[in-house]
Coordinates of C-alpha atoms in Angstrom, one line a residue:
Chain A
M603 CA 145.3 257.3 -13.8
I604 CA 144.7 256.7 -10.0
T605 CA 141.5 256.2 -8.6
F606 CA 140.4 256.3 -5.1
Q607 CA 141.4 252.7 -4.2
D608 CA 145.0 254.4 -4.5
I609 CA 143.8 257.3 -2.0
D610 CA 142.4 254.9 0.5
R611 CA 145.8 252.9 0.7
A612 CA 147.9 256.0 0.9
Y613 CA 145.9 257.0 4.1
H614 CA 146.7 253.7 5.3
V615 CA 149.7 254.5 4.9
V616 CA 150.2 258.1 6.0
M617 CA 147.2 258.1 8.8
P618 CA 149.8 256.9 11.5
V619 CA 152.3 259.8 11.3
V620 CA 150.0 263.1 9.8
H621 CA 147.4 265.3 11.9
R622 CA 144.7 265.1 11.8
T623 CA 144.2 268.5 11.0
P624 CA 140.6 270.4 12.1
L625 CA 137.9 271.7 9.6
L626 CA 137.8 275.2 11.1
T627 CA 134.8 277.6 11.1
S628 CA 133.7 280.8 11.6
R629 CA 130.2 282.3 11.8
T630 CA 131.3 285.7 10.6
L631 CA 132.4 283.9 7.5
N632 CA 129.9 282.4 6.8
A633 CA 127.4 285.1 7.6
R634 CA 130.4 287.2 5.1
T635 CA 130.2 285.1 2.3
G636 CA 126.4 283.5 2.8
N637 CA 127.6 279.9 2.5
E638 CA 128.8 277.4 5.0
V639 CA 132.1 277.5 5.0
L640 CA 134.9 275.1 6.4
L641 CA 138.7 275.7 6.0
K642 CA 140.6 272.1 6.0
A643 CA 143.5 273.3 7.8
E644 CA 147.0 271.6 6.5
N645 CA 148.6 275.0 7.7
L646 CA 148.2 273.0 11.0
Q647 CA 150.0 270.0 9.9
R648 CA 153.3 268.7 10.5
I649 CA 156.1 270.7 8.5
G650 CA 153.2 273.6 8.5
A651 CA 151.9 272.3 5.0
F652 CA 150.2 269.3 3.1
K653 CA 153.0 267.7 1.5
I654 CA 154.1 265.6 4.1
R655 CA 151.5 263.2 3.3
G656 CA 152.6 262.8 -0.7
A657 CA 156.5 262.6 0.0
Y658 CA 155.8 260.0 3.3
H659 CA 153.6 258.1 0.8
K660 CA 156.7 257.8 -1.9
I661 CA 159.2 257.3 0.3
F662 CA 157.1 254.5 2.2
S663 CA 156.3 252.7 -1.1
L664 CA 160.0 252.2 -2.5
S665 CA 161.2 248.9 -2.0
P666 CA 164.2 248.0 0.6
E667 CA 166.5 248.1 -1.9
E668 CA 165.6 251.2 -3.5
R669 CA 165.6 253.1 0.2
S670 CA 168.6 252.5 1.0
R671 CA 170.0 254.0 -1.8
G672 CA 168.4 257.6 -0.4
V673 CA 166.7 260.1 -2.1
V674 CA 166.7 263.1 -3.8
A675 CA 164.5 266.1 -4.4
H676 CA 164.6 269.5 -5.4
S677 CA 162.2 272.2 -4.1
S678 CA 163.1 275.8 -2.2
G679 CA 160.2 275.3 -0.4
N680 CA 157.6 272.6 1.4
H681 CA 158.3 269.7 -0.3
A682 CA 162.0 270.1 0.8
Q683 CA 160.6 269.7 4.4
G684 CA 158.4 267.2 3.7
V685 CA 161.0 265.0 2.0
A686 CA 163.6 265.3 4.6
L687 CA 161.0 264.4 7.6
A688 CA 159.2 261.9 5.7
S689 CA 163.1 260.2 4.8
K690 CA 164.1 260.6 8.6
L691 CA 161.1 259.3 9.8
L692 CA 161.6 256.2 7.5
G693 CA 165.6 256.1 8.2
V694 CA 165.9 257.1 4.3
K695 CA 169.1 259.0 3.7
A696 CA 168.1 262.3 2.0
T697 CA 169.8 265.1 -0.1
V698 CA 167.7 268.4 -1.1
V699 CA 168.9 270.7 -3.9
M700 CA 167.4 274.3 -3.2
P701 CA 168.0 277.4 -5.1
K702 CA 171.3 279.0 -3.4
N703 CA 168.9 282.4 -2.1
S704 CA 166.5 279.6 -0.1
P705 CA 165.3 281.8 3.1
S706 CA 167.6 280.8 5.5
I707 CA 164.4 279.4 7.5
K708 CA 164.0 276.4 5.5
V709 CA 167.2 275.7 4.4
E710 CA 167.8 275.3 8.5
A711 CA 164.4 273.5 8.8
T712 CA 165.1 271.0 6.0
R713 CA 168.8 270.4 7.7
G714 CA 166.9 270.0 11.3
Y715 CA 165.2 267.2 9.9
G716 CA 168.9 265.8 9.6
A717 CA 168.2 266.2 5.3
E718 CA 171.4 267.1 3.5
V719 CA 171.2 270.6 1.8
M720 CA 172.8 271.0 -2.0
F721 CA 172.7 274.4 -2.8
C722 CA 172.6 275.8 -6.8
E723 CA 171.7 278.6 -8.9
D724 CA 168.1 279.5 -8.5
S725 CA 166.4 278.0 -11.9
S726 CA 164.1 275.3 -12.8
D727 CA 167.0 274.1 -14.7
A728 CA 170.0 274.5 -12.5
R729 CA 167.8 272.5 -9.8
E730 CA 166.7 269.5 -12.0
H731 CA 170.4 269.7 -13.6
L732 CA 172.0 268.8 -10.3
A733 CA 169.1 266.7 -9.1
G734 CA 170.3 264.7 -11.8
E735 CA 173.8 264.7 -11.6
L736 CA 173.1 263.3 -7.9
R737 CA 171.0 260.9 -9.2
E738 CA 173.3 259.5 -11.6
R739 CA 176.0 259.7 -9.9
Y740 CA 174.7 258.1 -6.3
G741 CA 171.7 256.5 -7.7
Y742 CA 169.4 258.4 -5.5
I743 CA 165.9 257.6 -6.4
P744 CA 164.0 261.3 -7.5
V745 CA 161.2 262.4 -5.1
P746 CA 159.1 264.5 -7.7
P747 CA 157.0 267.5 -6.2
Y748 CA 153.8 266.5 -7.8
D749 CA 153.6 264.9 -11.3
D750 CA 153.9 261.4 -9.4
D751 CA 151.0 259.3 -8.7
M752 CA 152.2 257.7 -5.3
I753 CA 152.6 261.7 -4.4
I754 CA 149.5 262.5 -5.7
A755 CA 147.8 259.5 -4.0
G756 CA 149.3 261.0 -0.8
Q757 CA 147.7 264.5 -0.7
G758 CA 144.3 263.0 -1.5
T759 CA 144.2 262.0 1.6
V760 CA 143.1 265.5 2.8
T761 CA 139.9 265.1 1.5
V762 CA 139.7 261.3 3.3
E763 CA 140.1 263.4 6.4
I764 CA 137.7 266.3 5.3
A765 CA 134.9 263.5 4.9
Q766 CA 135.4 262.1 8.3
G767 CA 134.2 265.8 9.5
V768 CA 131.4 266.2 7.5
E769 CA 128.8 264.0 5.5
K770 CA 127.7 266.1 2.8
L771 CA 129.9 269.1 0.6
D772 CA 128.3 270.9 -2.4
Y773 CA 131.9 272.8 -3.6
L774 CA 135.8 271.8 -2.7
F775 CA 138.2 274.7 -3.5
V776 CA 141.7 273.5 -3.8
P777 CA 144.3 275.7 -4.4
I778 CA 146.8 274.8 -7.7
G779 CA 150.9 274.8 -8.1
G780 CA 151.8 271.8 -10.0
G781 CA 148.4 269.7 -9.6
G782 CA 149.7 267.0 -6.9
L783 CA 147.1 268.3 -3.9
I784 CA 144.3 269.4 -6.7
G785 CA 144.6 266.1 -8.3
G786 CA 144.6 263.6 -5.8
N787 CA 141.7 265.3 -3.8
A788 CA 139.6 265.8 -6.7
V789 CA 139.3 262.3 -7.1
A790 CA 138.9 261.9 -3.5
A791 CA 135.9 263.9 -3.2
K792 CA 134.2 262.9 -6.4
H793 CA 134.3 259.4 -4.7
L794 CA 133.1 260.6 -1.3
F795 CA 130.9 263.4 -1.8
P796 CA 128.5 262.3 -4.3
G797 CA 127.5 265.6 -7.1
V798 CA 130.6 267.8 -5.3
K799 CA 132.3 270.6 -7.3
V800 CA 136.0 270.7 -7.2
I801 CA 137.2 273.9 -8.3
G802 CA 140.9 274.5 -8.7
V803 CA 142.3 278.2 -7.5
E804 CA 145.1 280.5 -8.6
T805 CA 146.1 283.7 -8.6
V806 CA 145.8 285.4 -11.6
A807 CA 149.5 285.8 -12.6
A808 CA 150.0 282.0 -11.9
N809 CA 147.1 281.3 -14.4
D810 CA 148.8 278.3 -16.3
C811 CA 146.0 275.7 -15.1
Y812 CA 143.1 278.5 -15.7
Q813 CA 144.1 278.5 -19.3
T814 CA 145.0 275.1 -19.5
F815 CA 141.7 273.7 -18.1
R816 CA 140.5 276.3 -21.3
R817 CA 142.5 275.1 -23.8
K818 CA 142.4 271.7 -22.6
E819 CA 146.4 271.3 -23.8
I820 CA 148.7 271.8 -21.1
V821 CA 149.8 275.8 -21.0
R822 CA 153.6 276.6 -19.8
I823 CA 153.9 280.3 -18.7
D824 CA 156.8 282.6 -17.9
P825 CA 157.5 282.2 -14.2
P826 CA 155.2 284.2 -12.7
D827 CA 155.5 287.0 -10.5
T828 CA 152.7 286.2 -7.5
I829 CA 152.7 286.6 -3.7
A830 CA 151.7 282.9 -3.4
D831 CA 155.5 281.2 -3.8
G832 CA 153.4 277.6 -4.1
M833 CA 152.6 279.0 -7.5
R834 CA 155.7 279.7 -9.0
T835 CA 155.8 276.3 -11.2
Q836 CA 155.5 277.4 -14.4
S837 CA 152.6 274.5 -15.5
V838 CA 150.9 271.8 -14.0
G839 CA 152.7 268.1 -14.6
K840 CA 150.9 265.4 -17.4
R841 CA 149.3 262.8 -14.3
N842 CA 148.1 266.2 -12.8
F843 CA 146.6 267.4 -16.3
E844 CA 145.0 264.0 -17.0
L845 CA 143.3 264.3 -13.6
I846 CA 142.5 267.6 -13.7
M847 CA 140.7 267.7 -17.4
N848 CA 138.6 264.5 -15.6
Y849 CA 137.5 265.4 -12.5
V850 CA 137.5 269.1 -12.1
D851 CA 135.0 271.0 -12.6
D852 CA 136.5 275.0 -13.1
V853 CA 139.5 276.6 -12.5
V854 CA 139.3 280.2 -11.0
T855 CA 141.2 282.8 -10.0
V856 CA 142.4 285.5 -7.1
T857 CA 144.5 288.7 -7.3
D858 CA 147.4 288.9 -4.6
D859 CA 145.2 291.7 -3.0
Q860 CA 142.8 288.9 -2.2
V861 CA 144.9 286.6 -0.8
I862 CA 146.6 289.1 1.5
E863 CA 143.2 290.6 2.5
T864 CA 142.6 287.0 3.0
M865 CA 145.8 285.8 5.0
K866 CA 144.7 289.0 7.5
F867 CA 141.1 287.3 7.6
L868 CA 142.8 284.2 8.7
L869 CA 144.9 285.8 10.8
Q870 CA 142.7 288.7 12.6
R871 CA 139.5 286.5 12.7
M872 CA 140.2 283.2 12.8
K873 CA 143.9 283.1 14.6
V874 CA 145.7 281.0 11.8
V875 CA 148.7 281.8 9.7
A876 CA 148.4 280.8 6.2
E877 CA 151.3 281.3 3.8
P878 CA 149.6 282.9 0.7
T879 CA 150.2 279.9 -1.5
G880 CA 147.5 278.7 1.9
A881 CA 145.3 281.4 1.6
V882 CA 144.2 280.8 -1.7
A883 CA 142.0 278.8 -1.8
P884 CA 139.9 280.4 1.0
A885 CA 140.3 283.7 -0.7
A886 CA 138.1 282.4 -3.5
V887 CA 135.2 281.5 -0.7
L888 CA 135.9 284.7 1.3
H889 CA 135.8 286.6 -2.1
N890 CA 133.0 283.9 -3.3
V891 CA 134.5 284.5 -6.6
L892 CA 131.9 281.9 -7.7
G893 CA 128.7 283.5 -6.1
L894 CA 127.7 281.0 -4.2
S895 CA 125.1 280.8 -1.8
G896 CA 123.5 278.6 0.9
K897 CA 125.6 276.0 -0.2
R898 CA 128.2 274.2 1.9
V899 CA 131.6 274.8 0.9
C900 CA 135.3 273.8 1.9
A901 CA 138.6 275.3 0.8
I902 CA 142.0 273.7 1.7
V903 CA 144.2 275.9 3.6
S904 CA 147.7 274.2 1.9
G905 CA 150.0 275.8 4.3
G906 CA 151.2 278.5 6.6
N907 CA 155.0 278.6 6.3
V908 CA 155.3 282.2 5.6
D909 CA 158.2 284.5 6.4
P910 CA 157.9 286.4 9.8
M911 CA 159.3 289.7 7.6
L912 CA 156.2 289.3 5.3
L913 CA 153.8 288.7 8.1
R914 CA 154.3 291.8 10.0
K915 CA 154.2 293.7 6.3
I916 CA 150.6 291.9 6.1
L917 CA 149.3 293.1 9.4
E918 CA 150.6 296.2 8.7
R919 CA 148.3 296.8 6.0
T920 CA 144.9 298.5 6.6
T921 CA 142.3 296.4 6.0
P922 CA 140.5 297.3 2.6
Chain B
M97 CA 130.7 275.0 45.2
I98 CA 129.8 273.5 41.9
T99 CA 130.7 269.8 41.4
F100 CA 131.2 268.2 37.9
Q101 CA 127.1 267.4 37.2
D102 CA 127.3 271.2 37.2
I103 CA 129.4 271.2 34.5
D104 CA 128.1 268.6 32.5
R105 CA 124.7 270.1 33.0
A106 CA 126.3 273.5 31.0
Y107 CA 128.0 271.0 28.7
H108 CA 124.8 270.4 27.1
V109 CA 123.8 274.0 27.1
V110 CA 126.6 275.2 25.7
M111 CA 127.9 272.4 22.9
P112 CA 124.6 273.4 20.0
V113 CA 126.6 277.1 20.3
V114 CA 130.0 276.7 21.2
H115 CA 132.9 275.6 19.0
R116 CA 134.6 272.3 19.9
T117 CA 138.2 273.3 19.1
P118 CA 141.1 271.2 18.1
L119 CA 144.0 269.8 20.6
L120 CA 146.7 270.7 18.9
T121 CA 150.0 268.8 19.0
S122 CA 153.7 269.5 17.8
R123 CA 156.3 267.1 18.0
T124 CA 159.0 270.1 17.9
L125 CA 157.5 271.1 21.5
N126 CA 157.2 267.2 22.4
A127 CA 160.7 266.8 21.5
R128 CA 161.3 270.2 23.1
T129 CA 160.1 269.5 26.3
G130 CA 160.4 265.9 26.7
N131 CA 156.3 265.3 27.2
E132 CA 153.6 264.6 25.3
V133 CA 151.6 267.9 24.8
L134 CA 148.3 268.8 23.8
L135 CA 147.1 272.3 23.3
K136 CA 143.9 272.3 23.7
A137 CA 143.2 276.0 21.3
E138 CA 139.7 277.9 23.0
N139 CA 141.6 281.0 20.8
L140 CA 139.8 279.1 18.0
Q141 CA 136.5 279.4 19.6
R142 CA 133.7 281.8 19.0
I143 CA 134.7 285.3 19.8
G144 CA 138.1 284.0 19.8
A145 CA 138.2 282.7 23.5
F146 CA 136.4 280.4 25.9
K147 CA 134.6 283.3 27.6
I148 CA 131.5 282.7 25.4
R149 CA 131.2 279.1 27.5
G150 CA 130.9 280.8 30.7
A151 CA 128.5 283.6 29.3
Y152 CA 125.9 281.7 27.3
H153 CA 125.5 279.7 30.3
K154 CA 124.5 282.2 32.5
I155 CA 122.1 284.1 30.4
F156 CA 120.8 280.8 29.0
S157 CA 119.9 279.8 32.8
L158 CA 117.8 283.4 33.4
S159 CA 114.4 282.7 33.8
P160 CA 112.4 284.3 31.2
E161 CA 111.3 287.2 33.0
E162 CA 114.9 287.9 33.6
R163 CA 115.9 287.7 30.2
S164 CA 113.0 290.0 29.6
R165 CA 114.9 292.8 31.8
G166 CA 118.2 292.2 29.7
V167 CA 121.9 292.0 31.4
V168 CA 124.4 293.9 32.0
A169 CA 128.5 293.3 32.3
H170 CA 131.9 295.3 32.9
S171 CA 134.6 294.4 31.2
S172 CA 137.4 295.8 28.7
G173 CA 138.3 292.3 27.4
N174 CA 136.9 289.3 26.2
H175 CA 133.9 289.0 28.8
A176 CA 132.4 292.1 27.1
Q177 CA 132.2 290.0 23.8
G178 CA 131.2 286.8 25.3
V179 CA 128.4 288.8 26.8
A180 CA 127.5 290.3 23.6
L181 CA 127.7 287.6 21.4
A182 CA 125.6 284.8 24.0
S183 CA 122.7 287.6 24.3
K184 CA 122.5 287.8 21.2
L185 CA 122.1 284.2 20.6
L186 CA 119.8 284.0 22.9
G187 CA 117.4 287.4 22.2
V188 CA 118.3 289.2 25.2
K189 CA 119.1 292.9 25.8
A190 CA 122.8 293.8 26.7
T191 CA 124.7 296.8 27.8
V192 CA 128.5 296.2 28.3
V193 CA 130.5 299.2 30.7
M194 CA 133.7 299.7 29.3
P195 CA 136.7 302.1 29.9
K196 CA 136.8 305.0 27.3
N197 CA 140.1 304.0 26.7
S198 CA 139.2 300.6 25.7
P199 CA 140.8 299.7 21.8
S200 CA 138.1 300.6 19.5
I201 CA 138.4 297.1 17.6
K202 CA 136.7 295.6 20.7
V203 CA 134.2 298.1 21.2
E204 CA 133.1 297.7 17.7
A205 CA 133.3 293.7 18.5
T206 CA 131.4 293.8 21.2
R207 CA 128.9 296.5 19.4
G208 CA 129.1 294.3 16.3
Y209 CA 126.8 291.7 18.1
G210 CA 124.4 294.5 19.4
A211 CA 125.2 295.0 22.6
E212 CA 125.3 298.7 24.0
V213 CA 128.4 299.9 25.2
M214 CA 128.3 302.8 27.9
F215 CA 131.6 304.2 28.4
C216 CA 133.6 305.2 31.9
E217 CA 136.9 306.0 33.3
D218 CA 139.1 303.7 33.6
S219 CA 139.1 301.9 36.9
S220 CA 137.4 299.2 38.7
D221 CA 135.4 301.3 40.7
A222 CA 134.4 303.0 37.6
R223 CA 133.3 300.6 36.0
E224 CA 131.7 298.5 38.8
H225 CA 129.8 301.9 39.8
L226 CA 128.4 302.7 36.7
A227 CA 127.5 298.5 36.4
G228 CA 125.8 299.0 39.5
E229 CA 124.0 302.4 38.5
L230 CA 122.6 300.7 35.8
R231 CA 121.3 297.7 37.4
E232 CA 119.7 300.0 39.6
R233 CA 117.3 302.3 37.4
Y234 CA 117.2 299.6 34.8
G235 CA 116.7 296.6 36.4
Y236 CA 119.5 294.5 34.8
I237 CA 120.9 291.5 35.4
P238 CA 124.7 291.6 36.0
V239 CA 126.9 289.0 34.4
P240 CA 129.9 289.1 36.2
P241 CA 133.4 287.8 34.7
Y242 CA 134.3 284.9 37.2
D243 CA 133.0 285.0 40.6
D244 CA 129.6 283.4 39.5
D245 CA 128.5 279.3 39.7
M246 CA 127.0 279.5 36.3
I247 CA 129.8 281.1 34.9
I248 CA 132.2 278.7 36.1
A249 CA 130.5 275.5 35.3
G250 CA 130.1 277.0 31.6
Q251 CA 134.2 277.2 31.6
G252 CA 134.6 273.8 33.0
T253 CA 133.0 272.7 29.4
V254 CA 136.6 273.2 27.9
T255 CA 138.0 270.0 29.9
V256 CA 134.8 267.9 28.9
E257 CA 136.0 268.8 25.9
I258 CA 139.2 267.6 26.0
A259 CA 138.2 264.6 27.5
Q260 CA 136.2 263.6 24.6
G261 CA 139.8 264.0 22.6
V262 CA 142.3 262.1 25.2
E263 CA 141.8 259.2 27.7
K264 CA 144.3 259.8 30.0
L265 CA 146.4 263.0 30.8
D266 CA 148.9 263.7 33.7
Y267 CA 148.5 267.3 34.0
L268 CA 146.5 270.5 32.9
F269 CA 147.7 273.8 33.0
V270 CA 145.4 276.5 32.8
P271 CA 146.0 280.6 33.1
I272 CA 144.5 282.1 36.2
G273 CA 142.8 286.2 35.6
G274 CA 139.8 286.1 38.5
G275 CA 139.8 282.3 38.4
G276 CA 136.7 281.4 36.6
L277 CA 138.7 279.0 34.0
I278 CA 140.6 277.1 36.7
G279 CA 137.5 277.1 39.2
G280 CA 135.4 274.7 36.9
N281 CA 138.0 273.2 34.8
A282 CA 139.7 271.8 37.8
V283 CA 136.5 270.5 39.2
A284 CA 136.0 268.7 35.4
A285 CA 139.5 267.9 35.2
K286 CA 139.6 265.5 38.8
H287 CA 136.4 263.9 38.0
L288 CA 137.2 263.1 33.9
F289 CA 141.1 262.4 34.6
P290 CA 142.0 260.6 37.4
G291 CA 145.4 261.4 39.2
V292 CA 145.6 264.4 36.9
K293 CA 147.4 267.0 38.5
V294 CA 146.1 270.7 38.0
I295 CA 148.8 273.5 37.5
G296 CA 147.7 277.3 37.6
V297 CA 149.9 279.4 35.8
E298 CA 150.2 283.3 36.4
T299 CA 152.7 286.0 35.1
V300 CA 155.2 286.9 37.5
A301 CA 153.7 290.5 38.1
A302 CA 150.4 289.0 38.2
N303 CA 151.1 286.5 41.1
D304 CA 148.0 287.4 43.1
C305 CA 146.7 283.9 43.4
Y306 CA 150.3 282.4 43.4
Q307 CA 150.8 284.1 46.7
T308 CA 147.1 283.4 47.6
F309 CA 147.4 279.8 46.6
R310 CA 150.7 279.6 49.6
R311 CA 148.9 281.9 52.3
K312 CA 145.4 280.0 52.0
E313 CA 143.7 283.2 52.0
I314 CA 142.3 285.7 49.0
V315 CA 146.0 287.8 48.2
R316 CA 144.8 291.3 46.8
I317 CA 147.3 293.2 44.9
D318 CA 148.0 296.3 42.8
P319 CA 147.1 296.5 39.2
P320 CA 149.9 294.3 38.0
D321 CA 152.0 295.4 35.3
T322 CA 152.0 292.8 32.6
I323 CA 151.6 291.7 29.2
A324 CA 149.0 289.3 29.8
D325 CA 145.7 291.9 29.8
G326 CA 143.3 289.0 31.2
M327 CA 145.3 288.4 34.5
R328 CA 144.7 292.5 35.0
T329 CA 142.4 291.5 37.8
Q330 CA 143.7 291.9 41.2
S331 CA 142.5 288.7 43.3
V332 CA 140.6 285.9 42.3
G333 CA 136.7 285.9 43.1
K334 CA 135.6 284.2 46.7
R335 CA 133.9 280.7 44.6
N336 CA 137.1 281.0 42.6
F337 CA 139.1 280.5 45.7
E338 CA 137.5 278.1 47.6
L339 CA 137.7 275.9 44.0
I340 CA 141.2 276.4 43.9
M341 CA 142.2 275.3 47.6
N342 CA 140.0 272.2 46.9
Y343 CA 141.3 271.3 43.5
V344 CA 143.8 272.6 42.2
D345 CA 147.5 271.1 43.0
D346 CA 150.0 273.9 42.4
V347 CA 150.0 277.6 40.9
V348 CA 153.5 278.5 39.3
T349 CA 154.9 281.3 37.0
V350 CA 156.0 282.8 34.1
T351 CA 158.5 285.9 32.7
D352 CA 156.5 288.0 30.0
D353 CA 159.6 287.2 28.1
Q354 CA 158.3 283.6 28.6
V355 CA 155.2 284.6 27.7
I356 CA 156.4 286.2 24.5
E357 CA 158.8 283.7 23.4
T358 CA 155.7 281.6 23.7
M359 CA 153.5 283.7 21.4
K360 CA 156.1 283.7 19.0
F361 CA 156.6 279.9 19.0
L362 CA 152.3 279.3 18.3
L363 CA 152.7 282.1 15.4
Q364 CA 155.7 280.5 13.5
R365 CA 155.6 276.4 14.6
M366 CA 152.1 275.7 15.3
K367 CA 150.4 278.8 12.8
V368 CA 148.1 279.9 15.4
V369 CA 147.6 283.4 17.1
A370 CA 147.6 283.3 20.8
E371 CA 146.5 286.9 22.9
P372 CA 149.3 287.2 25.8
T373 CA 147.4 285.6 28.4
G374 CA 146.5 282.4 25.9
A375 CA 150.2 282.1 25.6
V376 CA 150.7 281.9 29.7
A377 CA 149.2 278.0 30.6
P378 CA 151.6 277.2 27.2
A379 CA 154.3 278.8 28.1
A380 CA 154.6 277.6 31.5
V381 CA 154.7 274.1 29.0
L382 CA 157.3 275.3 26.9
H383 CA 159.4 276.3 29.5
N384 CA 158.6 273.1 31.5
V385 CA 158.8 275.3 34.4
L386 CA 158.0 271.9 36.7
G387 CA 160.7 269.7 35.2
L388 CA 158.5 267.4 34.1
S389 CA 159.3 264.3 31.5
G390 CA 157.4 261.9 29.9
K391 CA 154.1 263.5 31.1
R392 CA 151.5 263.8 28.9
V393 CA 150.4 267.3 29.7
C394 CA 147.5 270.0 28.2
A395 CA 147.7 273.7 28.3
I396 CA 145.0 275.7 27.4
V397 CA 145.0 278.4 25.1
S398 CA 142.6 280.6 26.8
G399 CA 142.3 283.3 24.0
G400 CA 143.7 284.9 20.5
N401 CA 142.3 288.4 20.8
V402 CA 145.7 290.4 20.3
D403 CA 146.2 293.4 19.1
P404 CA 147.9 293.6 15.5
M405 CA 150.3 296.4 16.5
L406 CA 151.6 293.6 19.5
L407 CA 151.5 291.1 17.2
R408 CA 153.7 293.0 14.3
K409 CA 155.8 293.9 17.6
I410 CA 156.3 290.0 18.7
L411 CA 157.1 289.5 15.1
E412 CA 159.8 292.3 15.1
R413 CA 161.5 290.5 18.4
T414 CA 164.7 288.3 17.3
T415 CA 163.6 284.7 18.8
P416 CA 166.1 284.3 22.3

């Protein structure tokens, strides 16, 4: 398992290239929840999500020989752009396997950073198969999305920045997909904020880690139908599981409707765009699922890359 | 005319109650414009716009006797909410005159801060008439939107914060409505950033100050038809005019289409919501109307209070 020293080292690696994203506050949000709420705005990060942190740290840490071979990743989402941009910054050739039905906007963004995009059928198996084939045929180094110590340490740098803006913290809410973000940030939070409780958040449909946490073994679910596309992973990774069982205090869920209401709140009241997965941790805070009162609470807004069509639909909904 | 000392004093007054809003950056924006661009995100300010700064400073500076009489303002926009919130924070009774066709969302926000709302016909004359009547009948103290030294000094605190985040600046772009924001910030910028050029920005239809600046006398235009509703003032104020002629280097214009494209860029690439007036100064930078290259440029995003319907329409537009 990684330690805080790994995250601290990662911070010095990624610091020169990532944005130090702001901690947003809103008295309306405080008044509505009865807590002092901080939102760590990784939606304002480069590539629009925290994923650049882990990807850059991972690729930076490769040997010169490995770097010269190039990297391969598979992703339909923010990891693709993270790997593409990190590779570009480090002068490494990147190949990204994406499902052939990926939104063209994401394909273009990935290509825009100079990565080569290869298409496959839309299933985890097909993606992994093609990525594996490329690895074998060309010797590319894989950049996994979450089950990797370098990736996890990179994502954990979010909390290093949180600690630069605030001295004490009672609760940290983090969304869980494959567990890369929460793994690193749970380790960092327990080191930097003595007594803090780290809470993982999923949507109800994508509650594999909610079950995992309670059964104390990795639970794999069918591909979940949830608006939070970053949570469509079917289980957390092995390294992520270990960190979660050791450092996370609880895992809670929110409904897709609560996520949508939170996206709308963030857009209209706080003037920032969150993607559905990015609104999951704030949703747990806005709807105060733990019934907290008088606490200083931080939630990570993990990303802001939302399809314009979806954003329009959300604006059309009347507030519940 | 006010001096930097007035703004510095105002900063110590408003600092405890305003957000220190972030300076947003985007490598895409830098690459696209060939400059190093910073956006001062006053759309993330309390009430969603910079107006709280001037209003709080003004009402704070009233004598106890004046405060006990209460204040009156007229506004259909962000000034209403600024006066309402500032009054609430200072325990002062506020009455805001609004046109009877004001969006209910703005009326509710103003009432939500505890201000009494009085409706009038939709014309500057009707607003001023009713506000004047209330002043005479009840002894309320007026809080003008821009032509007031306390208001101007309060708005100037934006640049004090910019200087906390960056040491050197070549250009500062500021939107011009009545001239409160640019008046204060031109004074502050010339003091804090030696050699900086301060550029005012209007939309083409609302170019009264563009004309004023060139004719060296206050030009009053018919109520302009522009998407930037904060620029529907027909002329700058007298105090604002003097500051502009003394401290501003140029006034430029952008089209409504450029404003809309900039709102879309801010939303989709930088993940923040700007209202049309808030996107006017960034539009001049994004479209590089001055043809700058290799400069460090800051633009003030003055506000983010945009009607959800308008936001939807903007998302429906295909990018030019």
